[in-house]
Amino acid sequence: MKCPICGRENFDPNNFCYNCGYCLNSSLKSVKHMRRDRSGYIAAIILLALICIGLAATLVHFGLKYRTMVSENRAARAEQAAAEQALEKVEARVYIPNDGSYSYHRYGCSLLDFSVPMYIMDEDEAIAVGCTPCPDCIK
């Protein structure tokens, strides 16, 4: 078969010219460089990335919420412990009215009158200076 472009004689089973590469068989389709349709893969990758980002954001959110809750609980417990210690200190003290009676009252005594100026000290100190408990506090 003779090539119509360069004129070289080619063997019959050949589909292309050995000299110039022209397609001798007209029934062959021209080869096109076709790109595969990758939009499905790209969409799947984007969807997977969005799911991963959403999961990570959820984990971070709940992790921070848990840490905040734990730190708030610790702060509340510390505050409660400080209040209890302060109350214990108040309950361990005695109140001595400045009326010259030299009797002291414990916290919660029914005869304790906070409208009168008074000294506040430990019970041992009150006994050391000569104070005695009131009749209600002896019980």
mmCIF file of C-alpha atoms in Angstrom:
data_model
loop_
_atom_site.group_PDB
_atom_site.id
_atom_site.type_symbol
_atom_site.label_atom_id
_atom_site.label_comp_id
_atom_site.label_asym_id
_atom_site.label_seq_id
_atom_site.Cartn_x
_atom_site.Cartn_y
_atom_site.Cartn_z
ATOM 1 C CA MET A 1 0.000 0.000 0.000
ATOM 2 C CA LYS A 2 1.405 3.367 -0.997
ATOM 3 C CA CYS A 3 1.394 6.314 1.471
ATOM 4 C CA PRO A 4 -0.571 9.291 0.064
ATOM 5 C CA ILE A 5 1.635 11.766 1.992
ATOM 6 C CA CYS A 6 5.218 10.667 1.363
ATOM 7 C CA GLY A 7 4.703 8.125 -1.447
ATOM 8 C CA ARG A 8 6.545 5.262 0.229
ATOM 9 C CA GLU A 9 5.388 1.728 -0.435
ATOM 10 C CA ASN A 10 4.280 -0.061 2.805
ATOM 11 C CA PHE A 11 3.316 -3.670 3.453
ATOM 12 C CA ASP A 12 -0.415 -4.423 3.517
ATOM 13 C CA PRO A 13 -0.690 -5.457 7.203
ATOM 14 C CA ASN A 14 0.753 -2.093 8.238
ATOM 15 C CA ASN A 15 -1.728 0.485 9.455
ATOM 16 C CA PHE A 16 0.751 3.365 9.501
ATOM 17 C CA CYS A 17 3.426 4.552 7.104
ATOM 18 C CA TYR A 18 6.962 3.564 8.167
ATOM 19 C CA ASN A 19 8.333 6.794 6.778
ATOM 20 C CA CYS A 20 5.981 9.563 7.977
ATOM 21 C CA GLY A 21 3.569 7.793 10.381
ATOM 22 C CA TYR A 22 0.427 8.639 8.423
ATOM 23 C CA CYS A 23 -2.593 6.408 9.194
ATOM 24 C CA LEU A 24 -3.062 4.159 6.143
ATOM 25 C CA ASN A 25 -6.188 2.420 7.458
ATOM 26 C CA SER A 26 -9.094 4.852 7.349
ATOM 27 C CA SER A 27 -11.221 2.571 9.527
ATOM 28 C CA LEU A 28 -8.984 3.262 12.540
ATOM 29 C CA LYS A 29 -10.225 6.075 14.714
ATOM 30 C CA SER A 30 -7.864 8.828 15.521
ATOM 31 C CA VAL A 31 -6.423 8.493 18.962
ATOM 32 C CA LYS A 32 -7.412 11.270 21.299
ATOM 33 C CA HIS A 33 -5.945 11.848 24.673
ATOM 34 C CA MET A 34 -9.020 11.640 26.787
ATOM 35 C CA ARG A 35 -8.914 12.512 30.444
ATOM 36 C CA ARG A 36 -10.814 10.302 32.765
ATOM 37 C CA ASP A 37 -13.761 11.827 34.503
ATOM 38 C CA ARG A 38 -12.353 12.309 37.983
ATOM 39 C CA SER A 39 -15.093 14.520 39.363
ATOM 40 C CA GLY A 40 -16.519 11.610 41.372
ATOM 41 C CA TYR A 41 -13.160 10.949 43.027
ATOM 42 C CA ILE A 42 -12.616 14.630 43.759
ATOM 43 C CA ALA A 43 -16.106 14.965 45.231
ATOM 44 C CA ALA A 44 -15.523 11.877 47.401
ATOM 45 C CA ILE A 45 -12.181 13.239 48.654
ATOM 46 C CA ILE A 46 -13.724 16.639 49.453
ATOM 47 C CA LEU A 47 -16.635 14.970 51.251
ATOM 48 C CA LEU A 48 -14.246 12.784 53.259
ATOM 49 C CA ALA A 49 -12.143 15.831 54.169
ATOM 50 C CA LEU A 50 -15.249 17.726 55.328
ATOM 51 C CA ILE A 51 -16.347 14.774 57.459
ATOM 52 C CA CYS A 52 -12.875 14.553 59.039
ATOM 53 C CA ILE A 53 -12.842 18.301 59.738
ATOM 54 C CA GLY A 54 -16.317 18.084 61.276
ATOM 55 C CA LEU A 55 -15.308 15.179 63.505
ATOM 56 C CA ALA A 56 -12.136 16.961 64.591
ATOM 57 C CA ALA A 57 -14.069 20.151 65.377
ATOM 58 C CA THR A 58 -16.635 18.169 67.375
ATOM 59 C CA LEU A 59 -13.926 16.390 69.353
ATOM 60 C CA VAL A 60 -12.135 19.662 70.062
ATOM 61 C CA HIS A 61 -15.396 21.346 71.104
ATOM 62 C CA PHE A 62 -16.408 18.592 73.513
ATOM 63 C CA GLY A 63 -12.840 18.215 74.769
ATOM 64 C CA LEU A 64 -12.699 21.922 75.609
ATOM 65 C CA LYS A 65 -16.166 21.762 77.135
ATOM 66 C CA TYR A 66 -15.084 18.806 79.302
ATOM 67 C CA ARG A 67 -11.889 20.588 80.385
ATOM 68 C CA THR A 68 -13.871 23.723 81.231
ATOM 69 C CA MET A 69 -16.373 21.663 83.206
ATOM 70 C CA VAL A 70 -13.572 19.903 85.111
ATOM 71 C CA SER A 71 -11.804 23.170 85.915
ATOM 72 C CA GLU A 72 -15.102 24.758 87.006
ATOM 73 C CA ASN A 73 -15.742 21.764 89.282
ATOM 74 C CA ARG A 74 -12.255 22.079 90.746
ATOM 75 C CA ALA A 75 -12.756 25.801 91.316
ATOM 76 C CA ALA A 76 -16.146 25.189 92.948
ATOM 77 C CA ARG A 77 -14.696 22.486 95.210
ATOM 78 C CA ALA A 78 -11.777 24.735 96.178
ATOM 79 C CA GLU A 79 -14.187 27.594 96.881
ATOM 80 C CA GLN A 80 -16.400 25.324 98.978
ATOM 81 C CA ALA A 81 -13.395 23.983 100.905
ATOM 82 C CA ALA A 82 -12.207 27.538 101.587
ATOM 83 C CA ALA A 83 -15.682 28.507 102.821
ATOM 84 C CA GLU A 84 -15.806 25.445 105.082
ATOM 85 C CA GLN A 85 -12.369 26.247 106.486
ATOM 86 C CA ALA A 86 -13.429 29.834 107.115
ATOM 87 C CA LEU A 87 -16.573 28.616 108.886
ATOM 88 C CA GLU A 88 -14.504 26.200 110.983
ATOM 89 C CA LYS A 89 -12.260 29.080 111.961
ATOM 90 C CA VAL A 90 -15.293 31.186 112.874
ATOM 91 C CA GLU A 91 -16.815 28.320 114.856
ATOM 92 C CA ALA A 92 -13.520 27.705 116.676
ATOM 93 C CA ARG A 93 -13.446 31.323 117.859
ATOM 94 C CA VAL A 94 -15.255 32.751 120.830
ATOM 95 C CA TYR A 95 -16.888 36.148 121.120
ATOM 96 C CA ILE A 96 -16.267 38.294 124.209
ATOM 97 C CA PRO A 97 -18.646 41.256 124.554
ATOM 98 C CA ASN A 98 -16.994 44.510 125.578
ATOM 99 C CA ASP A 99 -19.352 44.974 128.552
ATOM 100 C CA GLY A 100 -16.965 44.024 131.380
ATOM 101 C CA SER A 101 -18.659 40.666 132.108
ATOM 102 C CA TYR A 102 -15.631 38.562 131.108
ATOM 103 C CA SER A 103 -17.884 35.799 129.809
ATOM 104 C CA TYR A 104 -17.472 34.474 126.261
ATOM 105 C CA HIS A 105 -19.936 33.029 123.767
ATOM 106 C CA ARG A 106 -19.402 30.337 121.158
ATOM 107 C CA TYR A 107 -20.639 30.665 117.590
ATOM 108 C CA GLY A 108 -24.392 29.982 117.497
ATOM 109 C CA CYS A 109 -25.051 30.863 121.153
ATOM 110 C CA SER A 110 -28.596 32.186 121.713
ATOM 111 C CA LEU A 111 -27.304 34.911 124.080
ATOM 112 C CA LEU A 112 -24.799 36.254 121.528
ATOM 113 C CA ASP A 113 -25.650 39.846 120.580
ATOM 114 C CA PHE A 114 -23.714 41.191 117.586
ATOM 115 C CA SER A 115 -24.945 44.746 118.152
ATOM 116 C CA VAL A 116 -22.472 45.110 121.041
ATOM 117 C CA PRO A 117 -18.768 45.640 120.252
ATOM 118 C CA MET A 118 -16.778 42.503 121.070
ATOM 119 C CA TYR A 119 -13.415 40.822 120.947
ATOM 120 C CA ILE A 120 -12.939 37.675 118.892
ATOM 121 C CA MET A 121 -10.245 35.168 119.905
ATOM 122 C CA ASP A 122 -9.522 31.473 120.345
ATOM 123 C CA GLU A 123 -11.113 29.761 123.329
ATOM 124 C CA ASP A 124 -7.705 28.991 124.888
ATOM 125 C CA GLU A 125 -6.749 32.666 124.689
ATOM 126 C CA ALA A 126 -10.062 33.695 126.290
ATOM 127 C CA ILE A 127 -9.509 31.291 129.193
ATOM 128 C CA ALA A 128 -5.914 32.532 129.551
ATOM 129 C CA VAL A 129 -7.105 36.131 130.034
ATOM 130 C CA GLY A 130 -9.651 35.034 132.666
ATOM 131 C CA CYS A 131 -12.896 34.737 130.690
ATOM 132 C CA THR A 132 -15.479 32.050 131.433
ATOM 133 C CA PRO A 133 -18.138 30.557 129.135
ATOM 134 C CA CYS A 134 -21.678 31.871 129.366
ATOM 135 C CA PRO A 135 -24.325 29.552 130.896
ATOM 136 C CA ASP A 136 -25.724 28.606 127.454
ATOM 137 C CA CYS A 137 -22.260 27.726 126.081
ATOM 138 C CA ILE A 138 -21.441 25.369 128.985
ATOM 139 C CA LYS A 139 -24.133 22.877 127.903
#
